[in-house]
Coordinates of C-alpha atoms and ligand atoms in Angstrom, one line a residue:
X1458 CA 258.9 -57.2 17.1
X1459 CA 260.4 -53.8 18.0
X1460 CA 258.0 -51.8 15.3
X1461 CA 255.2 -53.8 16.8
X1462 CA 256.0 -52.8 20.4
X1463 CA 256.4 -49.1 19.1
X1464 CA 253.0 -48.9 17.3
X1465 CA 251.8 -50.2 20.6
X1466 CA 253.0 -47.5 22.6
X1467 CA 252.6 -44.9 20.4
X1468 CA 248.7 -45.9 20.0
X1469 CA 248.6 -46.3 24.0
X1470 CA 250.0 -42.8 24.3
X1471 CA 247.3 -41.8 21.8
X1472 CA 244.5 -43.3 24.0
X1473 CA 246.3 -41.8 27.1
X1474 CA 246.3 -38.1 25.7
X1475 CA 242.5 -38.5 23.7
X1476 CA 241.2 -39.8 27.3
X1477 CA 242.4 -36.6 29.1
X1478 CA 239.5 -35.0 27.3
X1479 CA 239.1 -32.2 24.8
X1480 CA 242.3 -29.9 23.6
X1481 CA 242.5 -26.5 24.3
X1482 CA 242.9 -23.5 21.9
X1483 CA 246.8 -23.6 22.2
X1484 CA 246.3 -27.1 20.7
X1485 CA 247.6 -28.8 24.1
X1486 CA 245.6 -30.9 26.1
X1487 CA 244.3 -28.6 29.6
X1488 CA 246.3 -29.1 32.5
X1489 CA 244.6 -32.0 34.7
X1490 CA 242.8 -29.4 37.5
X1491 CA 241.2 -27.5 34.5
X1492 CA 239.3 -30.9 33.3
X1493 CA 235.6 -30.8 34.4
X1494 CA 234.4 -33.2 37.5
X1495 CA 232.7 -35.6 34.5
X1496 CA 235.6 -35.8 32.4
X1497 CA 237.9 -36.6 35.0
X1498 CA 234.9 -39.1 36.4
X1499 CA 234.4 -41.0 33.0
X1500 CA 238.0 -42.5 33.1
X1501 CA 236.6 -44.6 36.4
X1502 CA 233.5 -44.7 34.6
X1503 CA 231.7 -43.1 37.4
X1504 CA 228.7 -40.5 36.7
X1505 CA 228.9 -36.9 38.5
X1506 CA 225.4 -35.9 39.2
X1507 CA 224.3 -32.6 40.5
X1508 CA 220.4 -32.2 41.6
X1509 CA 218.7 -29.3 39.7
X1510 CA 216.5 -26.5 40.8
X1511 CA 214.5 -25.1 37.4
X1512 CA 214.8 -21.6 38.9
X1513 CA 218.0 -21.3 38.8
X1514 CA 219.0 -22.8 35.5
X1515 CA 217.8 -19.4 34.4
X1516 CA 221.3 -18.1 35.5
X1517 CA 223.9 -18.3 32.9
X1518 CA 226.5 -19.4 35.1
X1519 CA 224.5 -21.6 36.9
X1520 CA 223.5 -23.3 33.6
X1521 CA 227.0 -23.2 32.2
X1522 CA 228.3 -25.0 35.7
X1523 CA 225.8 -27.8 35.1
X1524 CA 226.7 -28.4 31.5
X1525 CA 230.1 -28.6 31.9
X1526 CA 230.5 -30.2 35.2
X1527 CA 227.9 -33.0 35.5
X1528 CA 227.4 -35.9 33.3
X1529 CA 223.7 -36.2 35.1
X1530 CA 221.1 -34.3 36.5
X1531 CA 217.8 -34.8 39.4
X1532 CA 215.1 -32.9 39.4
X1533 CA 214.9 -31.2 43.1
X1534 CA 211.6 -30.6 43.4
X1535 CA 210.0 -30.6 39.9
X1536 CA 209.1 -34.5 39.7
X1537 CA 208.0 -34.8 43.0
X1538 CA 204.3 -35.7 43.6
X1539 CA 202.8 -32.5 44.7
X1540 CA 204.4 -30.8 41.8
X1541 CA 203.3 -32.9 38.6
X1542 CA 199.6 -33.2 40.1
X1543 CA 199.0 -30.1 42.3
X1544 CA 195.0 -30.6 41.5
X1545 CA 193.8 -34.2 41.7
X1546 CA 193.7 -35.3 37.5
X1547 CA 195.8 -32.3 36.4
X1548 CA 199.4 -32.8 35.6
X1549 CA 201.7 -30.3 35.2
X1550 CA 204.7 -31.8 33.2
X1551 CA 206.8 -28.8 31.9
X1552 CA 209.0 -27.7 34.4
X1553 CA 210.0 -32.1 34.7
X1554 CA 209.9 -32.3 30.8
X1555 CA 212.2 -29.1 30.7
X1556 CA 215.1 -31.0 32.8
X1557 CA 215.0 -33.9 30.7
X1558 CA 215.0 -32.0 27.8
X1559 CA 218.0 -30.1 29.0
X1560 CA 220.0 -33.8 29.7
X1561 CA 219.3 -35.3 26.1
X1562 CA 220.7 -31.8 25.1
X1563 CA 223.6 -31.7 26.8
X1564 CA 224.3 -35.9 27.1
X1565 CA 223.4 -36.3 30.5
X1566 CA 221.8 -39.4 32.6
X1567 CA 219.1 -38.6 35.0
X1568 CA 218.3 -40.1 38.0
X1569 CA 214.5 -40.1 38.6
X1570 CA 213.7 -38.6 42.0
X1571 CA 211.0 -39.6 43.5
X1572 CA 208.0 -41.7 43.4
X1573 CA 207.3 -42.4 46.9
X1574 CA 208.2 -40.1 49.9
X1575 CA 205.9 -38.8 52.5
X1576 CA 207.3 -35.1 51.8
X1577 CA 205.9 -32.9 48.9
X1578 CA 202.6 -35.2 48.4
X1579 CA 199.6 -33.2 47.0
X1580 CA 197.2 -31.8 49.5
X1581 CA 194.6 -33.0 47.6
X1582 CA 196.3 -36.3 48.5
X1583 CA 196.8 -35.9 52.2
X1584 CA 193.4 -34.1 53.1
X1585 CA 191.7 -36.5 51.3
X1586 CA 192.9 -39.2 53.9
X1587 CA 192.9 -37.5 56.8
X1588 CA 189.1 -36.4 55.9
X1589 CA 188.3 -39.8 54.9
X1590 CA 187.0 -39.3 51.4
X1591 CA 190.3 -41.3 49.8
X1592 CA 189.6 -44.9 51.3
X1593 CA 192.5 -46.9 51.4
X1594 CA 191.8 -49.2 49.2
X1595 CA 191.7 -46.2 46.9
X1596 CA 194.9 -44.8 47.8
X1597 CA 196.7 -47.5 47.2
X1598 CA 194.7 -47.4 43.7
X1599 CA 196.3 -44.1 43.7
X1600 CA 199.6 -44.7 44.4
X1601 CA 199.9 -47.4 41.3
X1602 CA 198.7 -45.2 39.0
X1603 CA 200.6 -42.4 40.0
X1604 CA 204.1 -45.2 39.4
X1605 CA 202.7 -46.1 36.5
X1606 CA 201.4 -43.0 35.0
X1607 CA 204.9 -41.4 35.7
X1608 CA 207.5 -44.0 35.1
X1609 CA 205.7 -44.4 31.7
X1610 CA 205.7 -41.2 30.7
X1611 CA 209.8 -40.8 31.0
X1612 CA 210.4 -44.8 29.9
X1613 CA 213.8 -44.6 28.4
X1614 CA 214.5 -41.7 29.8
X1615 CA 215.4 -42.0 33.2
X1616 CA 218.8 -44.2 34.1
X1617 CA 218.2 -44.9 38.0
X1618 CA 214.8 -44.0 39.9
X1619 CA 214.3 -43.4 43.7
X1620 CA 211.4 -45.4 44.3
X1621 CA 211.1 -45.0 47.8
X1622 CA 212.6 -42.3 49.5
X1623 CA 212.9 -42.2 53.6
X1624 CA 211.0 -44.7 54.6
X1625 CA 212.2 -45.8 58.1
X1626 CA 212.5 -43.7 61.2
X1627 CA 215.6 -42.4 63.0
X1628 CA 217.2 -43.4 66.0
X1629 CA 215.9 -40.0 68.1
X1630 CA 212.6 -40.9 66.8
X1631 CA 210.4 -42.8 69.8
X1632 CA 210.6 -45.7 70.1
X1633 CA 214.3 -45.8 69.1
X1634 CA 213.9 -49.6 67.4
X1635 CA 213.9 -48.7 63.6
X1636 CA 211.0 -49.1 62.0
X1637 CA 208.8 -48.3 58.5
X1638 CA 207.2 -44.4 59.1
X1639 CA 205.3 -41.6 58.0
X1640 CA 202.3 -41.4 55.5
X1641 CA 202.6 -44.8 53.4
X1642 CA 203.4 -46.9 56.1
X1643 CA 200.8 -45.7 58.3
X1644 CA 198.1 -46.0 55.7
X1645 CA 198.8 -48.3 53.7
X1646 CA 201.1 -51.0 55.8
X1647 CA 204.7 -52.4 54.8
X1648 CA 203.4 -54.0 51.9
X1649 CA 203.7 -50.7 49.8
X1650 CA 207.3 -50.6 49.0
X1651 CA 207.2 -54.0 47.2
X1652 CA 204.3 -52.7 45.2
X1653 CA 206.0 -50.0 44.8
X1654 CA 209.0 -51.5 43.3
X1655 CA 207.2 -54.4 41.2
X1656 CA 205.1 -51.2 39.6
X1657 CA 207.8 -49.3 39.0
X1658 CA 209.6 -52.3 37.1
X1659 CA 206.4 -53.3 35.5
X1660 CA 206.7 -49.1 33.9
X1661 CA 210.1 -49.4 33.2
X1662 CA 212.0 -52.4 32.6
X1663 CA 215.5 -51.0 31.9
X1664 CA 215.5 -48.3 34.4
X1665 CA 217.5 -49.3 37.5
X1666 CA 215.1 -48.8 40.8
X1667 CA 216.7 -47.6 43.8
X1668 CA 215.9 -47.5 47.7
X1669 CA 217.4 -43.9 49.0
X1670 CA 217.6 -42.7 52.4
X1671 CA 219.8 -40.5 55.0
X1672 CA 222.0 -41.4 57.2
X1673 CA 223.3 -44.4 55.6
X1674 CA 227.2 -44.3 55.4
X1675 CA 228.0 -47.0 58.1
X1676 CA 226.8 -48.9 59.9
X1677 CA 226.7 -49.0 63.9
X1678 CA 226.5 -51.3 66.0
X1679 CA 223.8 -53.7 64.0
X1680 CA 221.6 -53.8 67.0
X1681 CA 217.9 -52.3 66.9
X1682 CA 218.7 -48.8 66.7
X1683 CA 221.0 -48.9 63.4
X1684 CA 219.0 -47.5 60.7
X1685 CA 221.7 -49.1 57.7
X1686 CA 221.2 -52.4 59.4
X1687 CA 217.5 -52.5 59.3
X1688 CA 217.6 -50.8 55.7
X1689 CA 219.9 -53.8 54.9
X1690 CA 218.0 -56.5 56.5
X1691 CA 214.6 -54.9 54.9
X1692 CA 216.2 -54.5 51.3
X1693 CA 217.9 -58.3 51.9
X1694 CA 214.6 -59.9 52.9
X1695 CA 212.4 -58.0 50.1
X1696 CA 215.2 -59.5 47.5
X1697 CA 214.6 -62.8 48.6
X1698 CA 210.9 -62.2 47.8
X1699 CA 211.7 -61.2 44.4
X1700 CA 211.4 -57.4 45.1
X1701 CA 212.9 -55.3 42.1
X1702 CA 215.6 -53.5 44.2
X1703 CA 218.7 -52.9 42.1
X1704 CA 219.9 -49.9 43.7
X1705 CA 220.7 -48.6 47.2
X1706 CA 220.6 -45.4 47.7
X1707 CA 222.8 -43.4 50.2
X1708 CA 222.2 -39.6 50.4
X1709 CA 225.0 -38.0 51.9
X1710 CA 223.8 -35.1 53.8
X1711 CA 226.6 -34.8 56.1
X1712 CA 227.6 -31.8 58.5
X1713 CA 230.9 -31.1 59.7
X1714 CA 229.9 -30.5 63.6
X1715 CA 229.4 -34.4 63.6
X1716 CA 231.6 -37.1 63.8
X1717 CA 231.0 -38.5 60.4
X1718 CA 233.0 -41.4 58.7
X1719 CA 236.2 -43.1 57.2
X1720 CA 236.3 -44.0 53.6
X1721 CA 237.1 -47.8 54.7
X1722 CA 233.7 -47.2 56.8
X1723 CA 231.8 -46.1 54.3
X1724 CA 233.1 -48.4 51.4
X1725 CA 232.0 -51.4 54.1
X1726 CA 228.5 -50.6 53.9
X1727 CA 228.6 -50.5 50.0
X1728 CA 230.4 -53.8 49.6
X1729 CA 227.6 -55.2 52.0
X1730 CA 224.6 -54.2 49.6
X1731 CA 227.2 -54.9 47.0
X1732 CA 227.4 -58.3 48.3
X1733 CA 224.0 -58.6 47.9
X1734 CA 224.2 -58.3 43.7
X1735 CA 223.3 -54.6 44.1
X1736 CA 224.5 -51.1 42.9
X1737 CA 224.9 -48.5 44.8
X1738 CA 224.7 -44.4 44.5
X1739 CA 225.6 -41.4 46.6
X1740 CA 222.5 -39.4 45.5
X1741 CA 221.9 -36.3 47.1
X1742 CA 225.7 -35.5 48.8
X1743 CA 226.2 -32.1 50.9
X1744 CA 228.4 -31.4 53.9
X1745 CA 226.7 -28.0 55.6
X1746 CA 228.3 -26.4 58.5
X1747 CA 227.0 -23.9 61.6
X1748 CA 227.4 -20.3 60.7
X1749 CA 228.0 -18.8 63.9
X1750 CA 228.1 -15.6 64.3
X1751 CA 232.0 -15.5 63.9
X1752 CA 231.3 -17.7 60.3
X1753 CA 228.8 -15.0 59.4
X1754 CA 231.2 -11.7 60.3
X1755 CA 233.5 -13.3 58.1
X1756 CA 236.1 -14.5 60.4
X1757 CA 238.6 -17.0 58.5
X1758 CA 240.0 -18.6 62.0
X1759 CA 236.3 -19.8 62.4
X1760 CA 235.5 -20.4 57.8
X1761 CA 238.4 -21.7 57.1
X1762 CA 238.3 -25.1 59.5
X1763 CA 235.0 -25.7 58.4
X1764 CA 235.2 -25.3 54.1
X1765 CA 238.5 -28.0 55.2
X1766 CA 236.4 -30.4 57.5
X1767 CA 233.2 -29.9 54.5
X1768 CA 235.8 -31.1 51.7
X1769 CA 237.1 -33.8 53.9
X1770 CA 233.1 -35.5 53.9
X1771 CA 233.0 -34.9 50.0
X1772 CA 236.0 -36.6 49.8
X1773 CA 235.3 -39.3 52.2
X1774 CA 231.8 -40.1 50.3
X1775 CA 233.5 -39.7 46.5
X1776 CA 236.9 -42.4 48.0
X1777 CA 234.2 -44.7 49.3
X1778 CA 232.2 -44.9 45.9
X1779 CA 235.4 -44.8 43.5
X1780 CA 237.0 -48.1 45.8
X1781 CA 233.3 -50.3 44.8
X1782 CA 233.0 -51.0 41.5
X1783 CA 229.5 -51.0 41.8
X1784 CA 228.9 -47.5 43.2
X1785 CA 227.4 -46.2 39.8
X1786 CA 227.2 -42.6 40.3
X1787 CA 228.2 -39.7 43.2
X1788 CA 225.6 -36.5 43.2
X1789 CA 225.3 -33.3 44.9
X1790 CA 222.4 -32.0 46.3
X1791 CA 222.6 -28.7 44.4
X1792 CA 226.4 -27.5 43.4
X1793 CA 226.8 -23.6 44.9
X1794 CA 225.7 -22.2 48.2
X1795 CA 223.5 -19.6 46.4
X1796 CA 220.9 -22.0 45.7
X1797 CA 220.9 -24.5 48.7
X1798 CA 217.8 -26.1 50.6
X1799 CA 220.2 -25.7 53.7
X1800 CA 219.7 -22.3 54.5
X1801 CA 216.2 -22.4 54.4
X1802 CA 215.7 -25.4 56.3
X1803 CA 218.6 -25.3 59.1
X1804 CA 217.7 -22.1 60.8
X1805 CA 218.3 -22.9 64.4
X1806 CA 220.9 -22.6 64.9
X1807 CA 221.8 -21.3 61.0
X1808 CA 224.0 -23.8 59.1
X1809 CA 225.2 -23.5 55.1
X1810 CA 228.5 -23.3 53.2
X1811 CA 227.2 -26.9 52.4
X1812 CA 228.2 -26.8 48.5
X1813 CA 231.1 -27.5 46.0
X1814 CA 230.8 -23.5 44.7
X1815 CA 230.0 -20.3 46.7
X1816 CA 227.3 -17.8 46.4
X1817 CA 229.6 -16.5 43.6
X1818 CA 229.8 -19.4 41.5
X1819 CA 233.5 -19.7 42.6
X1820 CA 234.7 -23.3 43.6
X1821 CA 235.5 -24.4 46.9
X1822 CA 238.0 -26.6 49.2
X1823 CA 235.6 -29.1 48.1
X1824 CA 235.4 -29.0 44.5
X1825 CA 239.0 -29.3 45.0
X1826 CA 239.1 -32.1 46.7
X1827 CA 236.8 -34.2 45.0
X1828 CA 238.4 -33.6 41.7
X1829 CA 242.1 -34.7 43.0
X1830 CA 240.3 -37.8 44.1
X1831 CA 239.1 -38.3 41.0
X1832 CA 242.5 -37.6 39.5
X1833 CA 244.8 -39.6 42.1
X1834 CA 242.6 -42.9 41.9
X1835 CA 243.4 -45.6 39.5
X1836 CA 244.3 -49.7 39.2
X1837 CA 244.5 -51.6 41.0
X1838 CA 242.1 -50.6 43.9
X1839 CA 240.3 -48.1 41.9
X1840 CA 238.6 -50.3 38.8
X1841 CA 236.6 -48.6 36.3
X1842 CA 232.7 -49.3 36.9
X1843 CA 231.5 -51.8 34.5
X1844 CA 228.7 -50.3 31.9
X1845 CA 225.2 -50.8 33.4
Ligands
G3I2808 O1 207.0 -24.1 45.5 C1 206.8 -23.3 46.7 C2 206.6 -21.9 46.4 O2 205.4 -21.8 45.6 C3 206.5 -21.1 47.7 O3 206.4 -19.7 47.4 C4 207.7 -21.3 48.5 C5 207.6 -20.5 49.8 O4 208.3 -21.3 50.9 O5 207.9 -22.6 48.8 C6 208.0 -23.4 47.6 O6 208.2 -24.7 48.0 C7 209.4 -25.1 48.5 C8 210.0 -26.2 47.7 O7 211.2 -26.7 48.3 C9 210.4 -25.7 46.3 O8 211.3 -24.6 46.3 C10 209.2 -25.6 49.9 O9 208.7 -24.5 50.8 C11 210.4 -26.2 50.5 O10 210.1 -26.9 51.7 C12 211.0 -27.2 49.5 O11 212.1 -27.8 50.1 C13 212.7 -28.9 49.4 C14 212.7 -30.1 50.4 O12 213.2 -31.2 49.8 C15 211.2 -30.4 50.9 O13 211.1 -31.6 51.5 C16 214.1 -28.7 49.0 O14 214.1 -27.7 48.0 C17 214.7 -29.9 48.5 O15 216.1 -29.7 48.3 C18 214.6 -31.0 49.5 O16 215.1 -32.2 48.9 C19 215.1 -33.4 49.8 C20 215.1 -34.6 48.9 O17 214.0 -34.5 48.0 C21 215.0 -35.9 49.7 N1 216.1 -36.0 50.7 C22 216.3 -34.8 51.5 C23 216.4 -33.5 50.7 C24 216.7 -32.3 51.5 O18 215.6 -32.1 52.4

């Protein structure tokens, strides 16, 4: 009985060094902090995504970063409509075919971003409407071939697709009642995201297809104006049809001049889609901040608050997803301030310093924080995610 018991621990001990990840040169194990994001994720079974930007993977250290860090990858722009068929008939694969390629090299799931949005659409696309020579009947044509043509092409190869991306309004929008917006809707009438979902399923039937959308940590006051609530009640009621929804997607752009959430808050909104025999995703997380001119001078009284109230968010987000089991995976919308949509788009007043890494590929408060989450969680209220 004794020998027994010893085997036992000694082969638990085993499993408890071998899951700390690979040995270092000196033959010991590396300290905790040194273990990547993924390797430290993979003991909760969770997947650490980071989106990509083809550009920059020209960068050794930006390569190196996404190699060793992330156990999956989104394109940012390169699968988007108006970039695999600038000119109507006329793909233009490669720089998409390149990221996958990268994955399978490197063992990393991607998550399939996106097939319907009414950003980055062709202008073929959009001037054909507006000028009338694209009917609607033939748009929708369009649409389904589009799904078809490009959830065929990466079949197998794609773990969770965005499907649709954005599609209800905003509580500043008028009138403030949330409702279904922009391009699709207005052309082609709420019936397009269950096509779109029962296409993309009919493409793919292994890849998981995901609803994604911002502003979706908690929700408010479930009255007209809540955007999670009408998301939910949309996603619930499309279910019930027999929609293919597996996935919700919450995109965690966050800025640290707003209020922002709890983990309890946020967890509550994924046991509700949860609740509805869902999986759920933080797919596109960043926490940007105003760069007044004190932040820009380099003034650490004014910095220093806001890389602390940035890693708070990550961690918020990253707490949230490890407490539900069926939270899948946590991404960043790009990993270092040097290459960040936020610069480029916030510009009035200017906001960044919304990565893990600055401009010098050096990591932040944030990275930090998220990876002492992912250290300090464990049974019983942190379960590993089952294998999907
Ligand atoms: O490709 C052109 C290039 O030819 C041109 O010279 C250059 C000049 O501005 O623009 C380039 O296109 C830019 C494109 O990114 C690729 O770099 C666009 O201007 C720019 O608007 C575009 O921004 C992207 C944005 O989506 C557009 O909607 C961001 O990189 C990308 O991070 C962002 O990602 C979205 C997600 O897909 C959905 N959720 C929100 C998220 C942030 O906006």
């Amino acid at each position: 009985m004794r020998r027994l018991v010893v085997i036992a621990a000694t082969a638990l001990g085993l499993v408890a060094v071998l899951s700390q990840g690979p040995v270092s040169a000196n033959g010991r194990p590396p300290a905790v902090q040194d273990q990547s994001l993924k390797a430290l994720a993979a003991r909760h079974n969770l997947v650490i995504g980071t989106a990509i930007s083809n550009d920059a993977l020209a960068e050794p250290q930006y390569k190196a970063i996404a190699t060793q860090q992330f156990s999956s990858v989104t394109h940012e722009n390169a699968m988007k409509w108006e970039s695999l068929e600038p000119t109507r008939g006329t793909y233009n694969w490669a720089p998409a075919d390149a990221l996958i390629d990268f994955a399978r090299k490197n063992n990393q799931k991607v998550r399939g971003h996106v097939l319907v949005w009414h950003n980055q659409l062709p202008t073929w696309l959009t001037e054909g409407v507006a000028n009338g020579t694209i009917s609607k009947t033939e748009l929708r044509d369009l649409l389904k071939k589009h799904i078809t043509t490009v959830v065929k092409r990466y079949k197998g190869k794609i773990w969770h697709w965005d499907v649709v991306n954005e599609a209800a309004s905003d509580p500043w929008d008028t009138p403030s009642e949330i409702h279904l917006k922009g391009f699709w809707a207005q052309n082609l009438g709420p019936t397009y995201i269950a096509d779109a979902f029962r296409w993309a399923r009919a493409a793919d039937p292994h890849a998981l297809l995901f609803y994604n959308d911002y502003n979706m940590e908690a929700f408010g006051d479930r009255g007209p104006s809540d955007k999670v609530w009408f998301i939910y009640n949309l996603i619930k009621n499309l279910r019930a049809q027999g929609v293919p929804i597996d996935g919700f997607g919450s995109q965690g752009h966050l800025g640290t001049q707003y209020g922002n959430f709890d983990a309890f808050q946020v967890k509550e909104t994924l046991d509700a889609f949860s609740d509805l025999g869902m999986v759920s995703a933080f797919t596109e997380v960043d926490v940007r901040s105003q760069m007044t001119a004190g932040v820009q001078a380099g003034d650490t009284n004014e910095i220093n608050p806001r890389l602390q109230a940035s890693a708070h968010n990550f961690s918020v987000l990253l707490q949230a997803c490890l407490l539900n089991r069926h939270c899948l995976s946590y991404t960043v919308w790009g990993f270092t301030d040097k290459h960040s949509w936020v610069p480029t788009w916030f510009t009035n007043p200017p906001e960044g310093l919304a990565t893990l890494y600055d401009e010098n590929y050096q990591p932040k408060r944030a990275y930090n924080s998220i990876k002492s989450d992912l250290i300090f969680a464990g049974p019983p209220h942190v379960q590993p995610r089952p294998r999907r």
